[in-house]
Amino acid sequence: MPQEKSVEDRPVLGVRARARVELTRAIVETARRHLAQDGPANLSLRAVARELGMVSSAVYRYVPSRDDLLTLLIIEAYDALGAAAEKAEAKVPRTDLDGRFVAVGRAVRTWAIEHPHEYALIYGSPVPGYAAPQDTIAPATRVPAILIGVLADAVAAGVYDPAAAPEVPAAVRRSLGPVRAAIPDVVPDDLVVRGIMAWSTLLGLVSMEQFGQFHNVLAEAASQREAFFTEALRRTSAVTTRTPAPRP
Amino acid sequence: MPQEKSVEDRPVLGVRARARVELTRAIVETARRHLAQDGPANLSLRAVARELGMVSSAVYRYVPSRDDLLTLLIIEAYDALGAAAEKAEAKVPRTDLDGRFVAVGRAVRTWAIEHPHEYALIYGSPVPGYAAPQDTIAPATRVPAILIGVLADAVAAGVYDPAAAPEVPAAVRRSLGPVRAAIPDVVPDDLVVRGIMAWSTLLGLVSMEQFGQFHNVLAEAASQREAFFTEALRRTSAVTTRTPAPRP
DNA sequence: CCGAAACAAGAGCACTGCTCTCTACGGAGA
DNA sequence: TCTCCGTAGAGAGCAGTGCTCTTGTTTCGG
């Protein structure tokens, strides 16, 4: 998008530039509504154009392709989910580490229930080409960043004693290379592994519920689903941010 | 499919009936190949028909719709995955409970890596209408059934002492209603919850890797991915099939 | 002020799922 | 054995999709 640079340069935007940002916003917004209603697979560029009263070819002036539009929606979804999780976690006292983890998990689940198609878009099978564009990885880290904060605070508060942390096998330590760059050094590898496992459990639970894997497994009533989920989150937290018992 | 009944009745199949089962098999088979190559979203009935040298409308004599064809492929995928997991688990000595769980987990992951689109079809965001047809739920239980066997053997072998099992909250116990029907009574609710969590962790790990959520988190090298995964599975098993320490 | 760039509109291409009509043929009853 | 009847295949066609190209029109900057 070479236009954006010239747009950024001009302090006062001309008629054309204003119309461009406005229309781009309108396109993404109606696309988001269509996505929420019909799901990623049924998102139609032509339908979006129709609702905006323009012809389909005109949309291509603003969005390079359908996949790029989906990428924009992916970014929006990651951001919305991240905001919801941050808001929920911020309400819990800093010292209540389990409460913070559970709050994040419940926020993710609640957001997924309220935005099933958006959730499927970001955590389901990727619809566009497999390679996730560079723009999506930053917003995708928002929720994990909260969990990293909890891990770091567990060490800081002494709930997890790094001195008692067991060494992880060398191959496992090497596998953690990329994520180590985003985690404070005080968090030992053992706790990093636990954190990734906790995050996987959380997403696994939400995805399985969202994608229907809990049919004929858990009761359908919302209150019981909620009870099970909260229990699972509490147990997950209990095996994550705790000083490990020395094992023979 | 009212024809099937008459087909079952006749001991010797006529030319028409033979051709029907043959062609149906051919359609599903080529569809499976197309699915493996291009993914569920790009599966085209017309392309399948083209490859079989028939016109698209003829396929509708055998498959009611594209979604029904996908449902058939879903059933096949569940069965193939279940077979792979069963085979891997059968090789482990019955007494090695952790080994059996890890074997199942590794088998699921290996199968997912070898059949990414099939995996996405069954454990990713559902492509057809949300309601999973009745025919799919039976094959879907194949892998979980193996894990249930491990849980039951943990109780039988005394590795998990049901006498020491803590009571789960009443709402959680009620949420387990459906799945209890498929689990021996000797397995206490506490262990059922652990089992569902372990299964969620396993699927969460595989899905996150498969859907690209581990980019910039774990190293890309296959050996390191494998090492991390095995470690995670071992840890998951270790917190599942063990007599719980009494907590204050 | 004028040329270049951006824009909207429309036609068109190749493709999809699915329906309908028409013709040919296999199989079972009279 | 012959005669229907239901099934099979072929083709045309409909409505929809993503995307491209051409043709005018409007806006902006030198």
Coordinates of C-alpha atoms (C1' of nucleotides) in Angstrom, one line a residue:
Chain A
M1 CA 0.0 0.0 0.0
P2 CA 2.2 2.8 -1.2
Q3 CA -0.6 5.4 -0.8
E4 CA -0.5 5.2 3.0
K5 CA 2.9 6.8 3.1
S6 CA 1.8 9.9 1.2
V7 CA -1.3 10.0 3.4
E8 CA 0.9 10.0 6.5
D9 CA 3.0 12.8 5.0
R10 CA 0.3 15.3 4.5
P11 CA -0.8 16.8 7.9
V12 CA -4.2 17.8 6.5
L13 CA -5.8 15.2 4.4
G14 CA -7.4 16.1 1.1
V15 CA -10.8 15.0 0.0
R16 CA -9.5 11.9 -1.7
A17 CA -7.4 10.8 1.2
R18 CA -10.2 11.4 3.7
A19 CA -12.6 9.4 1.5
R20 CA -10.0 6.6 1.2
V21 CA -9.5 6.1 4.9
E22 CA -13.2 6.4 5.5
L23 CA -14.2 3.9 2.8
T24 CA -11.5 1.5 3.9
R25 CA -12.8 1.6 7.4
A26 CA -16.4 1.1 6.1
I27 CA -15.4 -1.9 4.1
V28 CA -13.6 -3.6 6.9
E29 CA -16.5 -2.8 9.3
T30 CA -19.2 -4.2 7.1
A31 CA -17.0 -7.2 6.3
R32 CA -16.6 -7.7 10.1
R33 CA -20.4 -7.7 10.4
H34 CA -20.8 -10.2 7.6
L35 CA -18.1 -12.4 9.1
A36 CA -19.8 -12.4 12.5
Q37 CA -23.1 -13.4 10.8
D38 CA -22.0 -15.9 8.1
G39 CA -18.6 -17.1 9.0
P40 CA -15.3 -16.8 7.2
A41 CA -16.1 -19.2 4.4
N42 CA -19.2 -17.3 3.4
L43 CA -17.6 -13.8 3.5
S44 CA -18.2 -12.4 0.0
L45 CA -16.5 -9.3 -1.3
R46 CA -19.3 -8.7 -3.7
A47 CA -21.9 -8.8 -0.8
V48 CA -19.8 -6.3 1.1
A49 CA -19.7 -4.1 -2.0
R50 CA -23.4 -4.4 -2.5
E51 CA -24.2 -3.3 1.0
L52 CA -22.0 -0.3 0.6
G53 CA -23.7 0.6 -2.7
M54 CA -20.7 0.1 -4.8
V55 CA -19.7 -2.3 -7.5
S56 CA -17.4 -5.2 -6.7
S57 CA -14.5 -4.0 -8.7
A58 CA -14.4 -0.7 -6.8
V59 CA -13.6 -2.6 -3.6
Y60 CA -10.4 -3.7 -5.1
R61 CA -9.1 -0.2 -5.0
Y62 CA -9.0 -0.5 -1.2
V63 CA -8.5 -4.1 -0.5
P64 CA -6.1 -6.1 -2.7
S65 CA -8.0 -9.4 -2.4
R66 CA -10.4 -11.3 -0.3
D67 CA -7.6 -13.0 1.6
D68 CA -6.1 -9.6 2.5
L69 CA -9.5 -8.5 3.8
L70 CA -9.6 -11.6 5.9
T71 CA -6.1 -10.8 7.2
L72 CA -7.4 -7.4 8.3
L73 CA -10.3 -9.1 10.1
I74 CA -7.8 -11.5 11.8
I75 CA -5.9 -8.6 13.1
E76 CA -9.0 -6.9 14.4
A77 CA -10.1 -10.2 16.1
Y78 CA -6.8 -10.7 17.8
D79 CA -6.9 -7.2 19.1
A80 CA -10.5 -7.4 20.3
L81 CA -9.7 -10.7 22.1
G82 CA -6.6 -9.3 23.6
A83 CA -8.4 -6.2 24.9
A84 CA -11.1 -8.4 26.5
A85 CA -8.5 -10.6 28.2
E86 CA -6.5 -7.6 29.4
K87 CA -9.6 -6.0 30.8
A88 CA -10.6 -9.1 32.7
E89 CA -7.2 -9.8 34.1
A90 CA -6.7 -6.2 35.2
K91 CA -9.6 -6.5 37.7
V92 CA -7.9 -9.3 39.7
P93 CA -5.5 -8.4 42.5
R94 CA -1.9 -8.8 41.4
T95 CA -1.1 -11.2 44.1
D96 CA -3.9 -13.6 43.1
L97 CA -2.0 -15.5 40.4
D98 CA -4.5 -18.3 40.0
G99 CA -7.3 -15.8 39.8
R100 CA -5.5 -13.9 37.0
F101 CA -5.0 -17.0 34.9
V102 CA -8.5 -18.1 35.4
A103 CA -9.7 -14.6 34.5
V104 CA -7.8 -14.7 31.3
G105 CA -9.2 -18.1 30.4
R106 CA -12.7 -17.2 31.2
A107 CA -12.4 -14.0 29.2
V108 CA -11.1 -15.9 26.2
R109 CA -13.9 -18.4 26.4
T110 CA -16.6 -15.7 26.8
W111 CA -15.2 -13.8 23.9
A112 CA -15.2 -17.0 21.8
I113 CA -18.8 -17.7 22.7
E114 CA -19.8 -14.2 21.8
H115 CA -17.8 -14.2 18.6
P116 CA -17.7 -17.8 17.4
H117 CA -16.8 -17.0 13.8
E118 CA -14.1 -14.5 14.7
Y119 CA -12.6 -17.1 17.1
A120 CA -12.7 -19.7 14.3
L121 CA -11.0 -17.3 12.0
I122 CA -8.0 -16.8 14.3
Y123 CA -7.7 -20.2 16.1
G124 CA -9.4 -22.5 13.6
S125 CA -8.0 -23.9 10.5
P126 CA -6.4 -21.1 8.5
V127 CA -8.5 -20.3 5.5
P128 CA -6.1 -18.2 3.3
G129 CA -2.6 -19.4 2.4
Y130 CA -0.9 -21.2 5.2
A131 CA 1.7 -18.5 5.9
A132 CA 0.4 -16.1 8.5
P133 CA 1.2 -12.6 7.3
Q134 CA 3.7 -10.6 9.4
D135 CA 1.1 -8.1 10.5
T136 CA -0.9 -10.7 12.4
I137 CA 1.8 -12.0 14.7
A138 CA 2.1 -8.9 16.8
P139 CA -1.6 -8.7 17.8
A140 CA -1.6 -12.5 18.2
T141 CA 0.8 -12.2 21.1
R142 CA -1.4 -10.0 23.2
V143 CA -3.1 -12.7 25.3
P144 CA 0.1 -14.8 25.6
A145 CA 1.8 -11.7 26.9
I146 CA -0.6 -11.5 29.8
L147 CA 0.2 -15.1 30.7
I148 CA 3.9 -14.3 30.5
G149 CA 3.3 -11.6 33.0
V150 CA 1.6 -14.0 35.4
L151 CA 4.6 -16.4 35.1
A152 CA 7.0 -13.6 35.8
D153 CA 5.0 -12.5 38.8
A154 CA 4.9 -16.1 40.1
V155 CA 8.7 -16.0 40.2
A156 CA 8.8 -12.5 41.7
A157 CA 6.4 -13.4 44.4
G158 CA 8.2 -16.6 45.3
V159 CA 5.2 -18.8 44.5
Y160 CA 7.5 -20.5 42.0
D161 CA 11.0 -20.9 43.4
P162 CA 13.4 -20.9 40.4
A163 CA 16.1 -22.4 42.6
A164 CA 14.0 -25.6 42.8
A165 CA 13.3 -25.6 39.1
P166 CA 14.4 -28.8 37.4
E167 CA 16.5 -28.6 34.3
V168 CA 14.7 -29.4 31.1
P169 CA 16.3 -31.7 28.5
A170 CA 18.7 -30.0 26.2
A171 CA 16.6 -30.5 23.1
V172 CA 13.6 -29.0 24.8
R173 CA 15.6 -26.0 26.0
R174 CA 16.7 -25.4 22.4
S175 CA 13.1 -25.7 21.2
L176 CA 12.2 -22.7 23.3
G177 CA 14.6 -20.4 21.5
P178 CA 12.1 -18.1 19.8
V179 CA 9.8 -17.6 22.8
R180 CA 12.7 -17.0 25.2
A181 CA 13.2 -13.6 23.5
A182 CA 9.9 -12.5 24.8
I183 CA 10.1 -13.9 28.4
P184 CA 12.2 -12.4 31.3
D185 CA 15.3 -14.4 32.1
V186 CA 14.1 -14.9 35.7
V187 CA 11.5 -17.3 34.4
P188 CA 13.3 -20.7 34.1
D189 CA 12.8 -23.0 31.1
D190 CA 10.7 -25.3 33.3
L191 CA 8.2 -22.6 33.9
V192 CA 8.2 -21.6 30.2
V193 CA 7.2 -25.2 29.3
R194 CA 4.5 -25.1 31.9
G195 CA 3.2 -21.8 30.5
I196 CA 3.0 -23.1 26.9
M197 CA 1.2 -26.2 28.1
A198 CA -1.2 -24.1 30.1
W199 CA -1.9 -21.9 27.1
S200 CA -2.4 -25.0 25.0
T201 CA -4.8 -26.5 27.5
L202 CA -6.7 -23.2 27.5
L203 CA -7.0 -22.9 23.8
G204 CA -7.7 -26.7 23.5
L205 CA -10.6 -26.4 25.9
V206 CA -12.1 -23.4 24.2
S207 CA -11.6 -24.8 20.7
M208 CA -13.0 -28.2 21.5
E209 CA -16.1 -26.6 23.0
Q210 CA -16.4 -24.1 20.1
F211 CA -15.9 -26.7 17.4
G212 CA -18.3 -29.2 18.9
Q213 CA -15.9 -31.7 20.3
F214 CA -17.6 -31.7 23.6
H215 CA -20.9 -32.9 22.2
N216 CA -21.9 -36.1 24.1
V217 CA -19.1 -35.4 26.5
L218 CA -20.1 -32.4 28.6
A219 CA -23.7 -31.4 29.4
E220 CA -24.9 -28.6 27.1
A221 CA -26.3 -26.3 29.9
A222 CA -24.3 -23.1 30.0
S223 CA -24.0 -23.2 33.8
Q224 CA -22.5 -26.7 33.8
R225 CA -20.2 -25.9 30.9
E226 CA -19.0 -22.9 32.8
A227 CA -18.5 -24.9 36.0
F228 CA -16.4 -27.5 34.2
F229 CA -14.4 -24.9 32.4
T230 CA -13.6 -22.9 35.5
E231 CA -12.6 -26.1 37.4
A232 CA -10.3 -27.0 34.5
L233 CA -8.7 -23.6 34.5
R234 CA -8.1 -23.7 38.3
R235 CA -6.5 -27.1 38.0
T236 CA -4.3 -25.9 35.1
S237 CA -3.2 -22.9 37.1
A238 CA -2.5 -25.1 40.1
V239 CA 0.0 -27.2 38.1
T240 CA 1.6 -24.3 36.4
T241 CA 2.6 -21.5 38.9
R242 CA 3.8 -23.7 41.7
T243 CA 7.3 -24.7 42.9
P244 CA 7.8 -28.2 41.6
A245 CA 8.1 -31.0 44.0
P246 CA 11.5 -32.7 43.6
R247 CA 11.0 -35.9 41.6
P248 CA 13.2 -39.0 41.8
Chain B
M1 CA -30.3 -43.8 1.0
P2 CA -33.1 -46.2 0.6
Q3 CA -31.2 -48.2 -2.0
E4 CA -28.8 -49.6 0.6
K5 CA -31.5 -51.7 2.1
S6 CA -32.4 -53.4 -1.1
V7 CA -28.7 -53.8 -1.8
E8 CA -28.2 -55.5 1.6
D9 CA -31.2 -57.8 0.9
R10 CA -30.0 -59.3 -2.3
P11 CA -27.2 -61.7 -1.7
V12 CA -25.8 -61.3 -5.2
L13 CA -25.6 -57.8 -6.4
G14 CA -26.7 -56.9 -9.9
V15 CA -24.7 -54.9 -12.4
R16 CA -26.3 -51.7 -11.3
A17 CA -25.8 -52.2 -7.6
R18 CA -22.2 -53.3 -8.1
A19 CA -21.5 -50.2 -10.2
R20 CA -23.1 -48.0 -7.6
V21 CA -21.0 -49.2 -4.6
E22 CA -17.9 -49.1 -6.9
L23 CA -18.5 -45.6 -8.1
T24 CA -19.4 -44.3 -4.7
R25 CA -16.1 -45.6 -3.4
A26 CA -14.3 -44.1 -6.3
I27 CA -15.9 -40.7 -5.7
V28 CA -15.0 -40.7 -2.1
E29 CA -11.5 -41.9 -2.8
T30 CA -10.7 -39.2 -5.4
A31 CA -12.3 -36.6 -3.1
R32 CA -10.0 -37.8 -0.3
R33 CA -7.0 -37.3 -2.6
H34 CA -8.2 -33.8 -3.6
L35 CA -8.8 -33.0 0.0
A36 CA -5.3 -34.1 1.0
Q37 CA -3.9 -31.9 -1.8
D38 CA -5.9 -28.8 -1.7
G39 CA -7.7 -28.6 1.6
P40 CA -11.4 -28.7 2.6
A41 CA -12.2 -25.2 1.3
N42 CA -10.9 -26.0 -2.2
L43 CA -12.6 -29.4 -2.6
S44 CA -14.7 -29.2 -5.7
L45 CA -17.3 -31.6 -6.7
R46 CA -16.8 -30.7 -10.3
A47 CA -13.1 -31.3 -10.2
V48 CA -13.8 -34.8 -8.7
A49 CA -16.3 -35.5 -11.4
R50 CA -13.9 -34.3 -14.1
E51 CA -11.1 -36.6 -12.9
L52 CA -13.6 -39.5 -12.9
G53 CA -14.6 -38.7 -16.5
M54 CA -18.1 -37.9 -15.7
V55 CA -20.2 -34.8 -15.7
S56 CA -20.8 -32.9 -12.4
S57 CA -24.6 -33.6 -12.3
A58 CA -23.9 -37.4 -12.4
V59 CA -22.1 -37.2 -9.1
Y60 CA -25.2 -36.1 -7.4
R61 CA -26.7 -39.5 -8.1
Y62 CA -24.2 -40.8 -5.5
V63 CA -23.6 -38.0 -3.2
P64 CA -26.4 -35.7 -2.1
S65 CA -24.3 -32.5 -1.8
R66 CA -20.8 -31.3 -1.3
D67 CA -21.3 -31.1 2.5
D68 CA -22.4 -34.7 2.6
L69 CA -19.2 -35.6 0.7
L70 CA -17.2 -33.7 3.3
T71 CA -19.1 -35.6 6.0
L72 CA -18.0 -38.9 4.5
L73 CA -14.4 -37.7 4.4
I74 CA -14.7 -36.6 8.1
I75 CA -15.7 -40.1 9.0
E76 CA -12.8 -41.6 7.0
A77 CA -10.4 -39.2 8.7
Y78 CA -11.6 -40.0 12.2
D79 CA -11.3 -43.7 11.4
A80 CA -7.8 -43.4 10.0
L81 CA -6.6 -41.3 12.9
G82 CA -8.2 -43.7 15.4
A83 CA -6.5 -46.7 13.7
A84 CA -3.1 -45.0 13.8
A85 CA -3.5 -44.2 17.5
E86 CA -4.7 -47.7 18.4
K87 CA -1.8 -49.2 16.5
A88 CA 0.8 -47.1 18.3
E89 CA -0.7 -47.6 21.7
A90 CA -1.0 -51.3 21.3
K91 CA 2.8 -51.6 21.0
V92 CA 3.4 -50.2 24.5
P93 CA 3.3 -52.6 27.4
R94 CA 0.0 -52.5 29.3
T95 CA 1.7 -51.5 32.5
D96 CA 3.4 -48.5 31.1
L97 CA 0.6 -46.0 31.4
D98 CA 2.6 -42.9 30.7
G99 CA 4.1 -44.6 27.7
R100 CA 0.6 -45.5 26.4
F101 CA -0.6 -41.9 26.7
V102 CA 2.5 -40.5 25.1
A103 CA 2.2 -43.0 22.3
V104 CA -1.3 -41.9 21.6
G105 CA -0.3 -38.3 21.6
R106 CA 2.7 -38.8 19.3
A107 CA 0.5 -40.9 17.0
V108 CA -2.1 -38.1 16.8
R109 CA 0.6 -35.5 16.1
T110 CA 2.3 -37.7 13.5
W111 CA -0.9 -38.3 11.7
A112 CA -1.7 -34.6 11.8
I113 CA 1.6 -33.7 10.2
E114 CA 1.2 -36.3 7.5
H115 CA -2.5 -35.4 6.9
P116 CA -2.7 -31.7 7.7
H117 CA -5.9 -31.0 5.7
E118 CA -7.6 -34.1 7.0
Y119 CA -6.7 -33.0 10.6
A120 CA -8.0 -29.5 9.9
L121 CA -11.2 -31.0 8.6
I122 CA -12.0 -32.9 11.8
Y123 CA -10.4 -30.7 14.5
G124 CA -10.4 -27.3 12.9
S125 CA -13.3 -24.9 12.4
P126 CA -16.3 -26.9 11.0
V127 CA -16.9 -26.0 7.4
P128 CA -20.4 -27.4 6.8
G129 CA -23.3 -26.5 8.9
Y130 CA -22.4 -26.4 12.6
A131 CA -24.3 -29.5 13.6
A132 CA -22.1 -32.6 13.3
P133 CA -24.1 -35.4 11.7
Q134 CA -24.9 -38.4 13.9
D135 CA -22.7 -40.6 11.7
T136 CA -19.5 -38.8 12.7
I137 CA -19.8 -39.0 16.5
A138 CA -19.1 -42.7 16.7
P139 CA -15.8 -42.7 14.8
A140 CA -14.8 -39.5 16.6
T141 CA -14.8 -41.4 19.9
R142 CA -12.1 -43.8 18.8
V143 CA -9.1 -42.0 20.1
P144 CA -10.8 -40.8 23.3
A145 CA -11.8 -44.4 23.9
I146 CA -8.1 -45.4 24.1
L147 CA -7.4 -42.7 26.7
I148 CA -10.4 -43.9 28.7
G149 CA -8.8 -47.3 28.7
V150 CA -5.6 -45.9 30.1
L151 CA -7.6 -44.1 32.8
A152 CA -9.3 -47.3 33.8
D153 CA -6.1 -49.2 33.8
A154 CA -4.6 -46.6 36.1
V155 CA -7.3 -47.3 38.6
A156 CA -7.0 -51.1 38.1
A157 CA -3.2 -51.0 38.6
G158 CA -3.5 -48.9 41.7
V159 CA -1.4 -46.1 40.2
Y160 CA -4.4 -43.9 40.8
D161 CA -6.0 -44.7 44.1
P162 CA -9.8 -43.9 43.8
A163 CA -10.0 -43.8 47.6
A164 CA -7.8 -40.8 47.7
A165 CA -9.7 -39.0 44.9
P166 CA -11.1 -35.7 46.0
E167 CA -14.8 -34.9 45.3
V168 CA -15.4 -32.6 42.5
P169 CA -17.8 -29.7 42.9
A170 CA -21.5 -30.7 42.3
A171 CA -21.9 -28.6 39.2
V172 CA -18.7 -30.1 37.7
R173 CA -20.0 -33.6 38.5
R174 CA -23.3 -32.8 36.7
S175 CA -21.4 -31.4 33.7
L176 CA -19.8 -34.9 33.2
G177 CA -23.2 -36.6 32.7
P178 CA -22.9 -37.5 29.0
V179 CA -19.3 -38.8 29.1
R180 CA -19.9 -40.8 32.3
A181 CA -22.0 -43.2 30.2
A182 CA -18.8 -44.2 28.3
I183 CA -16.5 -44.5 31.3
P184 CA -16.3 -47.4 33.8
D185 CA -17.7 -46.5 37.2
V186 CA -14.4 -47.3 38.9
V187 CA -13.0 -44.2 37.4
P188 CA -13.8 -41.4 39.8
D189 CA -15.0 -38.0 38.6
D190 CA -11.7 -36.4 39.5
L191 CA -9.9 -38.7 37.1
V192 CA -12.5 -38.0 34.4
V193 CA -11.8 -34.3 34.7
R194 CA -8.1 -35.0 34.4
G195 CA -8.7 -37.1 31.4
I196 CA -10.7 -34.5 29.5
M197 CA -8.0 -31.9 30.4
A198 CA -5.3 -34.2 29.1
W199 CA -7.2 -34.8 25.9
S200 CA -7.7 -31.0 25.6
T201 CA -4.0 -30.4 26.1
L202 CA -3.1 -32.9 23.6
L203 CA -5.4 -31.6 20.9
G204 CA -4.5 -28.0 21.9
L205 CA -0.8 -28.7 21.3
V206 CA -1.4 -30.5 18.0
S207 CA -3.8 -27.9 16.7
M208 CA -1.6 -24.9 17.7
E209 CA 1.3 -26.5 15.9
Q210 CA -0.8 -27.4 12.9
F211 CA -2.5 -24.0 12.7
G212 CA 0.7 -22.0 13.0
Q213 CA 0.3 -20.7 16.6
F214 CA 3.8 -21.9 17.5
H215 CA 5.4 -19.6 14.9
N216 CA 7.9 -17.4 16.8
V217 CA 7.3 -19.5 19.9
L218 CA 9.0 -22.9 19.2
A219 CA 11.9 -23.5 16.9
E220 CA 10.9 -24.9 13.5
A221 CA 13.3 -27.8 13.4
A222 CA 11.4 -31.1 13.5
S223 CA 13.7 -32.7 16.1
Q224 CA 13.2 -29.8 18.5
R225 CA 9.4 -29.7 17.9
E226 CA 9.3 -33.4 18.6
A227 CA 11.4 -33.0 21.8
F228 CA 9.1 -30.3 23.1
F229 CA 6.0 -32.2 22.2
T230 CA 7.2 -35.4 23.9
E231 CA 8.2 -33.5 27.0
A232 CA 4.8 -31.9 27.1
L233 CA 3.0 -35.2 26.7
R234 CA 5.1 -36.8 29.5
R235 CA 4.3 -33.9 31.9
T236 CA 0.6 -34.1 31.0
S237 CA 0.5 -37.8 31.7
A238 CA 2.4 -37.3 34.9
V239 CA -0.3 -35.0 36.3
T240 CA -3.2 -37.2 35.0
T241 CA -2.8 -40.8 36.1
R242 CA -1.4 -40.2 39.6
T243 CA -3.0 -40.5 43.0
P244 CA -3.6 -36.9 44.0
A245 CA -1.7 -35.4 46.9
P246 CA -4.2 -34.3 49.5
R247 CA -4.4 -30.5 49.4
P248 CA -5.3 -28.2 52.3
Chain C
dC1 C1' -4.3 25.2 -16.0
dC2 C1' -3.2 20.8 -17.5
dG3 C1' -1.6 16.3 -17.3
dA4 C1' -1.1 12.4 -14.3
dA5 C1' -2.9 9.7 -10.9
dA6 C1' -6.9 7.8 -8.5
dC7 C1' -11.4 6.3 -8.9
dA8 C1' -16.1 4.3 -10.1
dA9 C1' -18.6 1.5 -13.2
dG10 C1' -19.5 -2.2 -16.2
dA11 C1' -18.5 -6.1 -18.9
dG12 C1' -16.4 -10.3 -18.9
dC13 C1' -13.7 -14.7 -17.6
dA14 C1' -13.3 -18.9 -15.2
dC15 C1' -15.0 -21.2 -11.7
dT16 C1' -18.3 -23.0 -8.1
dG17 C1' -22.8 -25.8 -6.2
dC18 C1' -26.9 -27.3 -7.7
dT19 C1' -31.3 -28.1 -10.5
dC20 C1' -33.8 -29.4 -14.5
dT21 C1' -34.7 -31.9 -18.7
dC22 C1' -33.8 -35.4 -21.9
dT23 C1' -32.3 -39.8 -23.5
dA24 C1' -30.5 -44.6 -22.9
dC25 C1' -30.4 -48.7 -20.4
dG26 C1' -30.8 -52.5 -16.6
dG27 C1' -33.9 -55.3 -14.0
dA28 C1' -38.1 -57.3 -12.5
dG29 C1' -43.0 -58.5 -13.2
dA30 C1' -46.9 -59.9 -16.7
Chain D
dT1 C1' -40.1 -63.3 -23.6
dC2 C1' -41.6 -58.7 -23.6
dT3 C1' -42.8 -54.5 -21.4
dC4 C1' -42.6 -51.0 -18.4
dC5 C1' -40.4 -48.3 -14.5
dG6 C1' -36.9 -46.5 -12.2
dT7 C1' -32.1 -45.4 -12.4
dA8 C1' -28.0 -43.6 -14.8
dG9 C1' -25.6 -40.2 -17.5
dA10 C1' -25.3 -36.1 -20.3
dG11 C1' -26.0 -31.4 -21.1
dA12 C1' -27.9 -26.8 -20.5
dG13 C1' -28.7 -23.5 -17.3
dC14 C1' -29.1 -20.5 -13.0
dA15 C1' -27.2 -17.8 -9.4
dG16 C1' -23.3 -16.9 -7.2
dT17 C1' -18.2 -16.2 -6.5
dG18 C1' -13.1 -13.8 -7.0
dC19 C1' -10.7 -11.2 -10.0
dT20 C1' -9.3 -8.5 -14.4
dC21 C1' -9.7 -5.2 -18.0
dT22 C1' -11.5 -1.3 -20.3
dT23 C1' -13.9 3.1 -20.3
dG24 C1' -15.1 7.2 -18.8
dT25 C1' -14.8 10.7 -14.8
dT26 C1' -13.0 13.3 -10.9
dT27 C1' -9.2 15.0 -8.0
dC28 C1' -4.7 16.6 -7.0
dG29 C1' -0.1 18.5 -7.7
dG30 C1' 3.5 20.7 -10.4

